[in-house]
Structures are given as C-alpha cells and as structure tokens.
Short mmCIF file of C-alpha atoms in Angstrom, two decimals:
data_model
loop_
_atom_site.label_atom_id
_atom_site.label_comp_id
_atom_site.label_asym_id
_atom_site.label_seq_id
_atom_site.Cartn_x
_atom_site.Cartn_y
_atom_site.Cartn_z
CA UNK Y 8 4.76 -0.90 6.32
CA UNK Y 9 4.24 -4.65 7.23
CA UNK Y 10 1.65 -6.43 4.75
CA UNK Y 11 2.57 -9.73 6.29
CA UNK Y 12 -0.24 -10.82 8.53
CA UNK Y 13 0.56 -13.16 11.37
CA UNK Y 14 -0.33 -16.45 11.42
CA UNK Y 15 1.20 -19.67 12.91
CA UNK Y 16 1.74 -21.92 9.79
CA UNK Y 17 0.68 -19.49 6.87
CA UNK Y 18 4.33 -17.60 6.04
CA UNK Y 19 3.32 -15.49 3.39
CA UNK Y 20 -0.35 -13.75 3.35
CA UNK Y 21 -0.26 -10.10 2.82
CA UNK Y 22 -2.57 -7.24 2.25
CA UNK Y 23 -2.65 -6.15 -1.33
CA UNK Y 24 -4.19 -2.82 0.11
CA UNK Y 25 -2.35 0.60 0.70
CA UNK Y 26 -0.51 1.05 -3.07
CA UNK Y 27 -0.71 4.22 -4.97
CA UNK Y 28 -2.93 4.03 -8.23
CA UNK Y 29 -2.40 7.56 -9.40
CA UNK Y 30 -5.29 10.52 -9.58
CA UNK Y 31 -5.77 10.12 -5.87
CA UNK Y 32 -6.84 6.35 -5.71
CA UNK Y 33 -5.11 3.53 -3.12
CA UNK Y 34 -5.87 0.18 -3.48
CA UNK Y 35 -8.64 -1.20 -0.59
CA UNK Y 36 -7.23 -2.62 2.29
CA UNK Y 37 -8.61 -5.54 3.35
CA UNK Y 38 -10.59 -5.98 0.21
CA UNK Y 39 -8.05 -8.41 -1.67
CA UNK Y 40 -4.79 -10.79 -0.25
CA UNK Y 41 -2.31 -12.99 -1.40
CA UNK Y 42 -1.18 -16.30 0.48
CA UNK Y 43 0.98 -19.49 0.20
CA UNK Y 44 -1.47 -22.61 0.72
CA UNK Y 45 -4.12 -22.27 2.85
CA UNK Y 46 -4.18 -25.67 3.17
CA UNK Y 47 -2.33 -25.22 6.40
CA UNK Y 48 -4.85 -23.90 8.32
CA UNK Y 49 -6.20 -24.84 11.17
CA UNK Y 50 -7.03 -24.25 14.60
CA UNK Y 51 -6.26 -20.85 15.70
CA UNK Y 52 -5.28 -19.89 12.18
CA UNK Y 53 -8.82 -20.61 11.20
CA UNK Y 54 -10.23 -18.18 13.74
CA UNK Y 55 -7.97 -15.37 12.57
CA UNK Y 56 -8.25 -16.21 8.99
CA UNK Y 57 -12.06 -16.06 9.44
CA UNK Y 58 -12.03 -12.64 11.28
CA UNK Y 59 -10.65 -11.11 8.38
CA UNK Y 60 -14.18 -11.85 6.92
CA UNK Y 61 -12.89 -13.14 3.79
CA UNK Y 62 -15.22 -14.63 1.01
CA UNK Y 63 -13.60 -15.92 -1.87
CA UNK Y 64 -10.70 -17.91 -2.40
CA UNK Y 65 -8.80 -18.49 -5.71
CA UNK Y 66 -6.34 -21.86 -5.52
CA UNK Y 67 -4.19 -21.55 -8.62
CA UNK Y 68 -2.39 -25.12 -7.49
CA UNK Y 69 -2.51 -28.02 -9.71
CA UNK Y 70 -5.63 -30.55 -8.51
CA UNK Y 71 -2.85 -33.21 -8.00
CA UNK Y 72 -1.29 -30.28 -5.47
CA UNK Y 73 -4.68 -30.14 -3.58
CA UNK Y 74 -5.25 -33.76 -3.49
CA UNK Y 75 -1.94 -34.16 -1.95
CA UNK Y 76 -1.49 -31.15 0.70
CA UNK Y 77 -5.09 -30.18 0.93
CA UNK Y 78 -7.24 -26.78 0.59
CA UNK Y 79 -8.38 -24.48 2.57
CA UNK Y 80 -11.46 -25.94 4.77
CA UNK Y 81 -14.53 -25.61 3.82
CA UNK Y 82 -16.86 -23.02 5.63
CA UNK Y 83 -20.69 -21.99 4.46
CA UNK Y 84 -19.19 -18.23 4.42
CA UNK Y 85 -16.64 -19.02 1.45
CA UNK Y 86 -16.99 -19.42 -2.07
CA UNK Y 87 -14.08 -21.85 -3.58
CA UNK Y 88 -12.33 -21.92 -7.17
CA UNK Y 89 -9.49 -24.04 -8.49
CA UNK Y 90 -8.12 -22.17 -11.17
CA UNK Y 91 -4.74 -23.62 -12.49
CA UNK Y 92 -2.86 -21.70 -14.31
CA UNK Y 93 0.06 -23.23 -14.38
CA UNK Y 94 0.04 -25.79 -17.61
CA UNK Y 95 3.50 -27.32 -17.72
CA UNK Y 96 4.56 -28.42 -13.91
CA UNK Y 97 8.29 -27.77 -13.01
CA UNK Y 98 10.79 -28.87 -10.39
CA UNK Y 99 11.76 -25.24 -9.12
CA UNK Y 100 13.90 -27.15 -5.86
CA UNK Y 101 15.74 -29.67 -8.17
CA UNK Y 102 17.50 -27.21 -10.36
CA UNK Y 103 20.49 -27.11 -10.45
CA UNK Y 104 23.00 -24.29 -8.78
CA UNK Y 105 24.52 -22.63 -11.78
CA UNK Y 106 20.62 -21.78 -13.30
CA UNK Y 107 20.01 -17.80 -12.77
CA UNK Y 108 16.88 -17.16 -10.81
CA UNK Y 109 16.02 -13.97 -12.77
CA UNK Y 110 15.85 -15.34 -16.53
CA UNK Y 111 14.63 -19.13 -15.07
CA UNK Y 112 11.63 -17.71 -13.63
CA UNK Y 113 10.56 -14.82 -15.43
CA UNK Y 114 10.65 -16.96 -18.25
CA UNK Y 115 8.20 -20.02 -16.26
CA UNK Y 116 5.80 -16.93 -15.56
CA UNK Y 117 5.09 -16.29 -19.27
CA UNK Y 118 4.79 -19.71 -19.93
CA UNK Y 119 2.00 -19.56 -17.18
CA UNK Y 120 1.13 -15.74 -18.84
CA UNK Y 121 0.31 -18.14 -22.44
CA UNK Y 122 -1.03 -20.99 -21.41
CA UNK Y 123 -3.17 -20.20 -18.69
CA UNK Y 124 -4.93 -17.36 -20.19
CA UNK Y 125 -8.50 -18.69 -19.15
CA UNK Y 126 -8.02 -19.00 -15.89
CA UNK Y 127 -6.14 -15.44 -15.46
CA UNK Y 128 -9.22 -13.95 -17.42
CA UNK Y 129 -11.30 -16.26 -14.74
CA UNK Y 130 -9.56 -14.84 -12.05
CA UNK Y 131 -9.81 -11.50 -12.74
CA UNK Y 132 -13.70 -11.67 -13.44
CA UNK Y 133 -13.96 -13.40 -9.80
CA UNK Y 134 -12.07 -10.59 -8.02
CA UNK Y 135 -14.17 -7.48 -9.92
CA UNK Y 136 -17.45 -9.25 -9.20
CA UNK Y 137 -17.28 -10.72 -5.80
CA UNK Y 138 -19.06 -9.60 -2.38
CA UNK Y 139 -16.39 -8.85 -0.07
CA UNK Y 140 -12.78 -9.83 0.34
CA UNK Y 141 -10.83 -12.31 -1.46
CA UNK Y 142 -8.06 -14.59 -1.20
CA UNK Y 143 -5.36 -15.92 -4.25
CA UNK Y 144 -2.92 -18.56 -3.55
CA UNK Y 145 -0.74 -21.10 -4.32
CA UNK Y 146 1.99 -23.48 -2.64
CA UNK Y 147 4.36 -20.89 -1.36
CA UNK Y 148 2.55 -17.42 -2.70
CA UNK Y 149 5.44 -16.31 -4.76
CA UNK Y 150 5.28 -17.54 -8.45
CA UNK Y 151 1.37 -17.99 -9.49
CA UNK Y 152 0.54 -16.12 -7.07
CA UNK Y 153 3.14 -13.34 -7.76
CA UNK Y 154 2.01 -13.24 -11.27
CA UNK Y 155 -1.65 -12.86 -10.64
CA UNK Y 156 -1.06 -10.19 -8.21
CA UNK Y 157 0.87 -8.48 -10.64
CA UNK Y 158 -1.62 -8.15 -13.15
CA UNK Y 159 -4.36 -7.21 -10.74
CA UNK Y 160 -1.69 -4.43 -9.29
CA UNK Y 161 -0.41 -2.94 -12.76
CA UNK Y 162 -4.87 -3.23 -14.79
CA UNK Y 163 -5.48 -1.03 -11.31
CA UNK Y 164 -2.87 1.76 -12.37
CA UNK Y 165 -0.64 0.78 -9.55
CA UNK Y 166 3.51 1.66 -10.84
CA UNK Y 167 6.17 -0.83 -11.79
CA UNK Y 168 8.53 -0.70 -9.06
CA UNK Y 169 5.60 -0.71 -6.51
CA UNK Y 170 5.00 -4.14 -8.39
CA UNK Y 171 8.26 -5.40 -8.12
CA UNK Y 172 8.81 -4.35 -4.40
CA UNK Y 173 5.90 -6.21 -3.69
CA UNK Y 174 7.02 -8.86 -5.41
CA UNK Y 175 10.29 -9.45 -3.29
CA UNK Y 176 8.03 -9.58 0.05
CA UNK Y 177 8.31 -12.82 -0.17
CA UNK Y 178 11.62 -13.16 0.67
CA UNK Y 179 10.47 -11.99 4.09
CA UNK Y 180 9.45 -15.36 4.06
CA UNK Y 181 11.62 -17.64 2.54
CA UNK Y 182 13.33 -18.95 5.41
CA UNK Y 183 10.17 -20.78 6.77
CA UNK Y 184 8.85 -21.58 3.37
CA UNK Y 185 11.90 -23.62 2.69
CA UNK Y 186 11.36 -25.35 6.36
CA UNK Y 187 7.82 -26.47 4.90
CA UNK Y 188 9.50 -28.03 2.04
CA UNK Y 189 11.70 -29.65 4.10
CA UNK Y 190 9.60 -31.11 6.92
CA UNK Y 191 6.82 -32.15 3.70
CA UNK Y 192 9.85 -33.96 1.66
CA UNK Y 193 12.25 -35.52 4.00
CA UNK Y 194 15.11 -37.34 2.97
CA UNK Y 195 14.92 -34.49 -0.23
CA UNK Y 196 17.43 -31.79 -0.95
CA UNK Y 197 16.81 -28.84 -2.83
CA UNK Y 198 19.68 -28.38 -5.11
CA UNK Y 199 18.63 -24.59 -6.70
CA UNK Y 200 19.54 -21.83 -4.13
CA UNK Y 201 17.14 -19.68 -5.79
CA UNK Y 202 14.17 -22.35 -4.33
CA UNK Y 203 11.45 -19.88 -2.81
CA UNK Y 204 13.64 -16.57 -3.31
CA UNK Y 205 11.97 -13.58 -4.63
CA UNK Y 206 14.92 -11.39 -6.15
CA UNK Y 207 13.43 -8.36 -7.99
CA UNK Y 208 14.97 -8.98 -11.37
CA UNK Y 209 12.32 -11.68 -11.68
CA UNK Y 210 9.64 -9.98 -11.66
CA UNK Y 211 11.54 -6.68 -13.63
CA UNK Y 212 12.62 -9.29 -16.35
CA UNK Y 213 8.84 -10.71 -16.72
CA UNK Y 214 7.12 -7.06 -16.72
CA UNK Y 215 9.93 -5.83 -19.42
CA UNK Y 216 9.47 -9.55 -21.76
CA UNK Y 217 5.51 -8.53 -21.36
CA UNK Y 218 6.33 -4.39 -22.36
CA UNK Y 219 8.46 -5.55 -25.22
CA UNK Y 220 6.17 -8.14 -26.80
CA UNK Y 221 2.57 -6.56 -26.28
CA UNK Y 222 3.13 -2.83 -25.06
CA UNK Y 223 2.21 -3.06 -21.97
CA UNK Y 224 0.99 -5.46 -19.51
CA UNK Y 225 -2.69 -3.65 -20.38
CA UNK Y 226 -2.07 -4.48 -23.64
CA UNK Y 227 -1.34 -8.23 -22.63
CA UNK Y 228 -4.56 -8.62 -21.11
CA UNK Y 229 -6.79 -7.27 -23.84
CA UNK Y 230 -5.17 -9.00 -26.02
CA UNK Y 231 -4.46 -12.08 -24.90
CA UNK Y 232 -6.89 -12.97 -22.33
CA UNK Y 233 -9.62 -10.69 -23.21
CA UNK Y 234 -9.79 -7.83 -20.82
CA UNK Y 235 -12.09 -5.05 -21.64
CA UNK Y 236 -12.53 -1.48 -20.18
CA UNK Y 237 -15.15 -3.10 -18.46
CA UNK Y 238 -13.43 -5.35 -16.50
CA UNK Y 239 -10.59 -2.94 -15.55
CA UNK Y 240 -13.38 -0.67 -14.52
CA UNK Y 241 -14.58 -3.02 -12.97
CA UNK Y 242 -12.20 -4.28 -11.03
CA UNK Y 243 -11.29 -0.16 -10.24
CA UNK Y 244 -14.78 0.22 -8.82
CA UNK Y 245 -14.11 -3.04 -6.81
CA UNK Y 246 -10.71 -2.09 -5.09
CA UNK Y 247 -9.91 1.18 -5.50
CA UNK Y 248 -10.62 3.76 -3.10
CA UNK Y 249 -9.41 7.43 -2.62
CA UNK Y 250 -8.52 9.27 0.69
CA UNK Y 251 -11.22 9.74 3.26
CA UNK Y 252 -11.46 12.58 5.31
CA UNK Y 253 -13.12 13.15 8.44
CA UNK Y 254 -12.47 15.29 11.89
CA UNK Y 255 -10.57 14.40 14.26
CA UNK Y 256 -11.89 13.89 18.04
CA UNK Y 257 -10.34 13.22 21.34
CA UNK Y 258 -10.05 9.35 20.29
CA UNK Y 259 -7.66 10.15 17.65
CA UNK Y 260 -4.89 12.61 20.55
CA UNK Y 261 -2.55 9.07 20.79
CA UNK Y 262 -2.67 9.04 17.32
CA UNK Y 263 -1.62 12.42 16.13
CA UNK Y 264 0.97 12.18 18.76
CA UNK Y 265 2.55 9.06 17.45
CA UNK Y 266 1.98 10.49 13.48
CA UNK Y 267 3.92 14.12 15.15
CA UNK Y 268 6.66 12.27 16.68
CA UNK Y 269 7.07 9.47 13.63
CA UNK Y 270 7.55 12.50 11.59
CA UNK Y 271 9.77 14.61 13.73
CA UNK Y 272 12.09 10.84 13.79
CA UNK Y 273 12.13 10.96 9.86
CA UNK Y 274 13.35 14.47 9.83
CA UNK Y 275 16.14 13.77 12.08
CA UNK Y 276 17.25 10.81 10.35
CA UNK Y 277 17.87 13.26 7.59
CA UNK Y 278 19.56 15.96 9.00
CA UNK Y 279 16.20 18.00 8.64
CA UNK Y 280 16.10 20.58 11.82
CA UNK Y 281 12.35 21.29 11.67
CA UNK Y 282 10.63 18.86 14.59
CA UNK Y 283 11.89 17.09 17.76
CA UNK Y 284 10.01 13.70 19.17
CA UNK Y 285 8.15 14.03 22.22
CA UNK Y 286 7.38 18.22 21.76
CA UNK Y 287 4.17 17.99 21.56
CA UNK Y 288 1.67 15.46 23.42
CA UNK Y 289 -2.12 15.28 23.73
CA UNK Y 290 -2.69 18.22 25.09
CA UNK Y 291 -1.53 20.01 22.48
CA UNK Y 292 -3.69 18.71 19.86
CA UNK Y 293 -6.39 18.87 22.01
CA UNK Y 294 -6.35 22.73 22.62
CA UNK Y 295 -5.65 22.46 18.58
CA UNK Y 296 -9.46 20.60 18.78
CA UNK Y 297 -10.94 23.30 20.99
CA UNK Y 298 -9.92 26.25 19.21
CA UNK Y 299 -9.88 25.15 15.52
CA UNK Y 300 -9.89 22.11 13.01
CA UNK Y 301 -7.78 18.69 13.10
CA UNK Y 302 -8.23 16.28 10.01
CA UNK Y 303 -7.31 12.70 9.83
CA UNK Y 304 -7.21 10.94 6.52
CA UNK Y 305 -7.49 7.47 6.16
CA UNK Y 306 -7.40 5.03 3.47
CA UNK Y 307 -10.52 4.44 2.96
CA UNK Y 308 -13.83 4.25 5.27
CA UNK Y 309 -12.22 2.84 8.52
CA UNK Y 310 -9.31 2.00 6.47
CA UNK Y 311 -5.40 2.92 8.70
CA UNK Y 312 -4.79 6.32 9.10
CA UNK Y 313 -2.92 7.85 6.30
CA UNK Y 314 -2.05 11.22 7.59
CA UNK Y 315 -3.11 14.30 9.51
CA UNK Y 316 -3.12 18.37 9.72
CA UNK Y 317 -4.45 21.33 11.70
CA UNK Y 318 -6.37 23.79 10.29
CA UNK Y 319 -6.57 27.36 11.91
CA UNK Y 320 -8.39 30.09 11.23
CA UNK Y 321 -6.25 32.62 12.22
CA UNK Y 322 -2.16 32.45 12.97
CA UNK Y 323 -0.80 35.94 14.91
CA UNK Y 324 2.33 34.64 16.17
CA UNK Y 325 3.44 34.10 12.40
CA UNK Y 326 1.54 36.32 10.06
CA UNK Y 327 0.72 39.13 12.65
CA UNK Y 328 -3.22 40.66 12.77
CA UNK Y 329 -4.89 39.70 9.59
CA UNK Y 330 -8.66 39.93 7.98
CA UNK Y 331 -10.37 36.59 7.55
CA UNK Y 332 -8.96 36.26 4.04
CA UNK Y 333 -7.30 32.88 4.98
CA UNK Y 334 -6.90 29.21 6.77
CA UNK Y 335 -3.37 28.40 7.95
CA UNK Y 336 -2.42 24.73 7.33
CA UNK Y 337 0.21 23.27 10.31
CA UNK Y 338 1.41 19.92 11.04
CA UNK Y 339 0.77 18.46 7.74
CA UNK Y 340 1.76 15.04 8.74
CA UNK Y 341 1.67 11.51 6.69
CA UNK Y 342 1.97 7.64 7.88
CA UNK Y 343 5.11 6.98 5.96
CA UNK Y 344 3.69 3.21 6.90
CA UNK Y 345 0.49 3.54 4.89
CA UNK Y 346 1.00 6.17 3.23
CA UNK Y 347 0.72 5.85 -0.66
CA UNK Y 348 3.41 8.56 -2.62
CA UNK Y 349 1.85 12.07 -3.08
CA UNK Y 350 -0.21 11.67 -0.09
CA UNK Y 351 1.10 15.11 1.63
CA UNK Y 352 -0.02 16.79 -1.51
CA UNK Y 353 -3.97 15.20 -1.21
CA UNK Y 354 -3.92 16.06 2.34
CA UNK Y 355 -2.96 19.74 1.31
CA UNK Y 356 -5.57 19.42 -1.41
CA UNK Y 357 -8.07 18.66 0.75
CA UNK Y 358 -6.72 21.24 3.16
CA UNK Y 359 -7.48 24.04 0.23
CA UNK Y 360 -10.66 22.27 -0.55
CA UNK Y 361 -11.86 22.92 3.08
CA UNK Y 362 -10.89 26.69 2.99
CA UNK Y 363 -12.52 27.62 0.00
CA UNK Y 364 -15.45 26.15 0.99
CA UNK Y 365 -15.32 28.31 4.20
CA UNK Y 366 -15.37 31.11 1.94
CA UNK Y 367 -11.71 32.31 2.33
CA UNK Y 368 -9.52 32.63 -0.71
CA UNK Y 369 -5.91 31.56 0.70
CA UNK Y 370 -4.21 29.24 2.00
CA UNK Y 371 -1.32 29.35 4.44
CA UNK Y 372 1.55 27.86 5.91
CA UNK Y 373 5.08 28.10 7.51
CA UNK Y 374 8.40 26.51 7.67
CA UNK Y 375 11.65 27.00 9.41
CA UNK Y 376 13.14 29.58 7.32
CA UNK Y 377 16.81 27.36 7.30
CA UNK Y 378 14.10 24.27 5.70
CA UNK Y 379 14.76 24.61 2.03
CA UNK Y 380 13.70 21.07 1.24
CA UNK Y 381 10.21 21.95 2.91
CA UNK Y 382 9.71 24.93 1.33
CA UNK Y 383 10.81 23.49 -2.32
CA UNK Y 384 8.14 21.02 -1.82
CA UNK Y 385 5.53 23.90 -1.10
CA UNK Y 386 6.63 25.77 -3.75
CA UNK Y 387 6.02 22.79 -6.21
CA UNK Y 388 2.43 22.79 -4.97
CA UNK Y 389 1.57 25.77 -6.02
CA UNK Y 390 2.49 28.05 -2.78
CA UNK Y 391 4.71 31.59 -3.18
CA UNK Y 392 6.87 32.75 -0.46
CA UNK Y 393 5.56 35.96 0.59
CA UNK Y 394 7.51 36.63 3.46
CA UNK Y 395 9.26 35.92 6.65
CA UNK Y 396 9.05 36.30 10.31
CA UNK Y 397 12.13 36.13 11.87
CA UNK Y 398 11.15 35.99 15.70
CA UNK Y 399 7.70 33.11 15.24
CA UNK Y 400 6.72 32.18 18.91
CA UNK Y 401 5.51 28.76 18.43
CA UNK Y 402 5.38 28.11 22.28
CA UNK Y 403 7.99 26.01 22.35
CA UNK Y 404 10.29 27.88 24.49
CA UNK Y 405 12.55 29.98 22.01
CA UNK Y 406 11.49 31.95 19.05
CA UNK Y 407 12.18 30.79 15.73
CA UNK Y 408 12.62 32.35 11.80
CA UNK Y 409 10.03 30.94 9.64
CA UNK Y 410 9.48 31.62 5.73
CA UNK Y 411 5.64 32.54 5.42
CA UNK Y 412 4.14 30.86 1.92
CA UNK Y 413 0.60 31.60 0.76
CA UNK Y 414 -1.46 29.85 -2.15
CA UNK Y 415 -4.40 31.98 -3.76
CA UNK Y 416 -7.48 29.24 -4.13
CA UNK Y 417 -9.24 31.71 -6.53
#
C-alpha cells in the first residue's frame, strides 16, 4: 500500500495507520503521520494539509533549524510544540564516502535515544492525550522522525520488521529530498552517499543496540524515559483500533468487484488456479445481496476497506440438501493494500461469530479440491475436511471438484 500522501513540496508525509498490533488491533488511520518539514507549505499544500483535519504538530528540529527554514504556519485549528531531541547536531551530507550508513546512524539515533529522553517522554504524552490527529517531523522525516515513529510503532505492539519496512519508506523519497538540499545550499556538495537514504540495517542495527542493552525497546522507555502502563495504554486507547464490520449495500458492488478481481490477480501471480479477473461483476454480488449476507470490513469506523465475504445460508450446488445446521462462508477476500497480516483469519472469525449468533452451530466453506495451499490455511483455522464434491456447479460455465471443510462453533 502507498502511505505517501501527495503533496507538491512535502516528499515524505505518510500515514502511520494500517500496521498490525497483534490480538486483532491496527493502528488508526488518519489518527497519527510522519513528515519532513512542514515548513514548506504553502498554498495548495496548505489546503490539503488542512483537509486532513490535523491538530497537533510535533517539530523535533533544532530552534536554529526553524529560525532558518521556517515552521509550519500558524492556524487557530493547530496546537504547536518544538521538541528537540536531537542534543549534539551533526553534518549527515559532509561525511565522508567510506563511513557505513548502517553503524553511522544507528549509532546518532541512540545518541538522540540518551540525550533527548524528555522530549521523547514529551512526545509520547502529546500523541496519547491529544484531540484528533497529529503530525511529527523533522527536516527530511527520516532520522528524528524515524526514531520517534519507531517507538510509538513498537509501545503499540506493532512487529520489528513492520518497523523497519516502514522505516526504509523514505527512500521512496530520497531523490527529491536530496534536490531540497541542493536548491537550499547551493554551491554545497554532499560528500556521504548515504545523505537522506533509509537502508534497513539502520534501523535493524538501532532496534538490536536497544534489545541488547535494555531488553526491549519497552524496556527502554520505562526505564529510561519513564513510560508507564499508563501511557502505553494510553497511547493504545488513542490509536489502536480493531476491524469493523458492517453490511455491505449496493454502494460497496465496485468495490467487491475490484477486492474479487485483486485477489483472483494474486492467485495467478502464484500459480494458484482457484479465481480468474473479470468472472464475476456487480451483478453477481448483488444477487449475493438479495438472497443472503455480504460483509465488508474496514479498518476502523470509515477507515479503507480491509476485506470482504459472503455469507449464505444454505449452499446445494456444493453440500447437496441440508438442515439449517450451518452458514457457508465464500469469497473470503482481503485488501492485500490495507490489509494488516492475519486479517483473512478475523474476517473468518467474525464470519463464525455471525453464525453462531444466528443460532447455527457450523461453519462452512469450499475450495478447489487441486488448492492445497487454501485448504492448509483452513485447516490451520480450525476447519476439517469432511468431504468432496467432485462435479460443484458454481455457474461459471463448467463444473468443478471442490474439497468441502466444516468448523463446529460449539
């Protein structure tokens, strides 16, 4: 997915929103961002950046950086800190070639990680308390900023590598960060090829110096800068968010179809024979509203749409006459955009949830019986196969062998 959001002279905001915090939970979207200097806006930018309805924002920057290449503007809808973290200044563009970007910086981030423990503990009290969406920054968004967002990412329960990976976003905008340099310091060159990169190890090498000194980057925080279980809860109550559910409605037919044929793509790219793009179009799914149940799950209230499945209530062409024992589970489809890992298995959660509140006792599914990768993953949830129909018309112009798998909810 693309957390970048455009703007004409900002290079580097993104969403913090969409990551995985384990037991169900996704961080907000549009709750908390990231940015290089929003001293750059203006004009247009203004009127986007104010449409995001953002209400705080956090300048890490030294006050000799503001003075020189200004803040953001003021506005009577924002609230504005200058927190510096950063205690002993560097020249990151005049090192020299033969310094390693990995050990150079991960060790200037736990400088910043000791000395500016006050404002980090600042910080994190601003963005657990404050009334609507926030905004952290510094010159170019990678290396205070970086290291703020990677504390807020790893308190919330969000994993390592999702850290890191978010981490070397940057690099989607290194090319125009280093323009900025240029144009703001002409007749400069920057000597260190590593000026305004964002290569993985750094942030791998500053999580593993913080693991191997404290315990954890938890540990860290409570004991360095303070950090109670009530902040972390609070800051959980303030960004996290689980899965919500709701039914689908005629509004919603493009997107199913684009969420069906994204899916059927990702299969095929895999060698996995199960869908085919452009099968099935509205009118399928809205027959599929008439005549049973269609979910959507988003992250969060209004938040992008995270996935999708049908829900029927009975299934002859595959299981044959049956009592009303069951609800059979098809299309089970995720975002692979927004999507946070072990979303298919909430949506099938949710899925069993719904059934057993009907009063049925099973759920059920199918897959192509050839599918062995599907019907592993099934099988890891909790489903049994309990048989197969070898001639399934799906009405899609042939019939077609499918393994049937059921999961008892009781």
């Amino acid at each position: 997915m693309d957390r970048h959001i455009g703007f004409e002279r900002l290079h580097n905001f993104r969403d913090l929103g969409g990551y995985s915090a384990g037991k169900g939970q996704v961080v907000r979207w549009g709750r908390l961002f990231r940015s290089d200097s929003l001293g750059k806006l203006g004009g247009a930018d203004w009127e986007r950046f104010l449409a995001l309805g953002v209400r705080t924002v956090i300048d890490l920057r030294h006050p000799w950086e503001i003075e020189a290449r200004g803040r953001v503007p003021e506005h009577a809808s924002l609230t504005y800190l200058n927190l510096s973290v950063e205690h002993r200044p560097y020249d990151q563009p005049g090192q020299g070639p033969e310094v390693e970007p990995g050990p150079f910086l991960a060790g200037k981030y736990l400088e910043v990680a000791h000395d500016g423990t006050a404002e980090l503990r600042r910080a994190l009290e601003v963005i657990a308390s404050a009334d609507g969406p926030v905004v952290f920054h510094c010159a170019s968004g990678k290396d205070r900023t970086g290291l703020l967002a990677a504390l807020v990412l790893a308190l919330l329960g969000v994993a390592e590598p999702e850290i890191v990976a978010d981490f070397t976003l940057t690099e989607h905008a290194t090319e125009r960060l280093v323009a900025d340099w240029r144009a703001e310091h002409p007749g400069q060159v920057a000597t260190w090829p590593g000026h305004n990169r964002a290569p993985a190890e750094v942030m791998r090498l500053f999580l593993d110096a913080l693991t191997a000194k404290y315990g954890s980057v938890r540990e860290y925080a409570r004991d360095l800068l303070g950090v109670d279980d009530d902040l972390v809860a609070a800051l959980r109550r303030a960004l996290l968010t689980g899965l919500d559910f709701r039914r689908a409605d005629e509004r919603d037919l493009p997107t199913l179809v684009r969420l069906r044929d994204d899916a059927a793509r990702w299969q095929a790219g895999r060698g996995i024979d199960q869908w085919k793009p452009g099968q099935l179009g509205e009118d399928h799914f809205r027959a599929r509203l008439a005549d049973g149940e269609v979910w959507i799950a988003s992250l969060g209230p209004g938040g992008p749409v995270a996935g999708a499945w049908e829900l029927w209530w009975d299934d002859p062409a595959a299981w044959g006459p049956q009592p009303p024992v069951a609800g059979y589970v098809h299309r089970l489809m995720t975002d692979r955009r927004t999507a946070p890992p072990g979303t298919g298995r909430l949506l099938l959660a949710e899925a069993e949830r719904r059934i057993a509140a009907s009063g049925r006792t099973r759920c059920r599914l199918d897959c192509l019986a050839d599918n062995a990768r599907l019907r592993r993953y099934y099988e890891a949830a909790g489903y049994a196969v309990v048989g197969e129909q070898s001639a399934k018309d799906g009405g899609l112009g042939s019939p077609y062998a499918v393994t049937l798998l059921e999961k008892r909810l009781v």
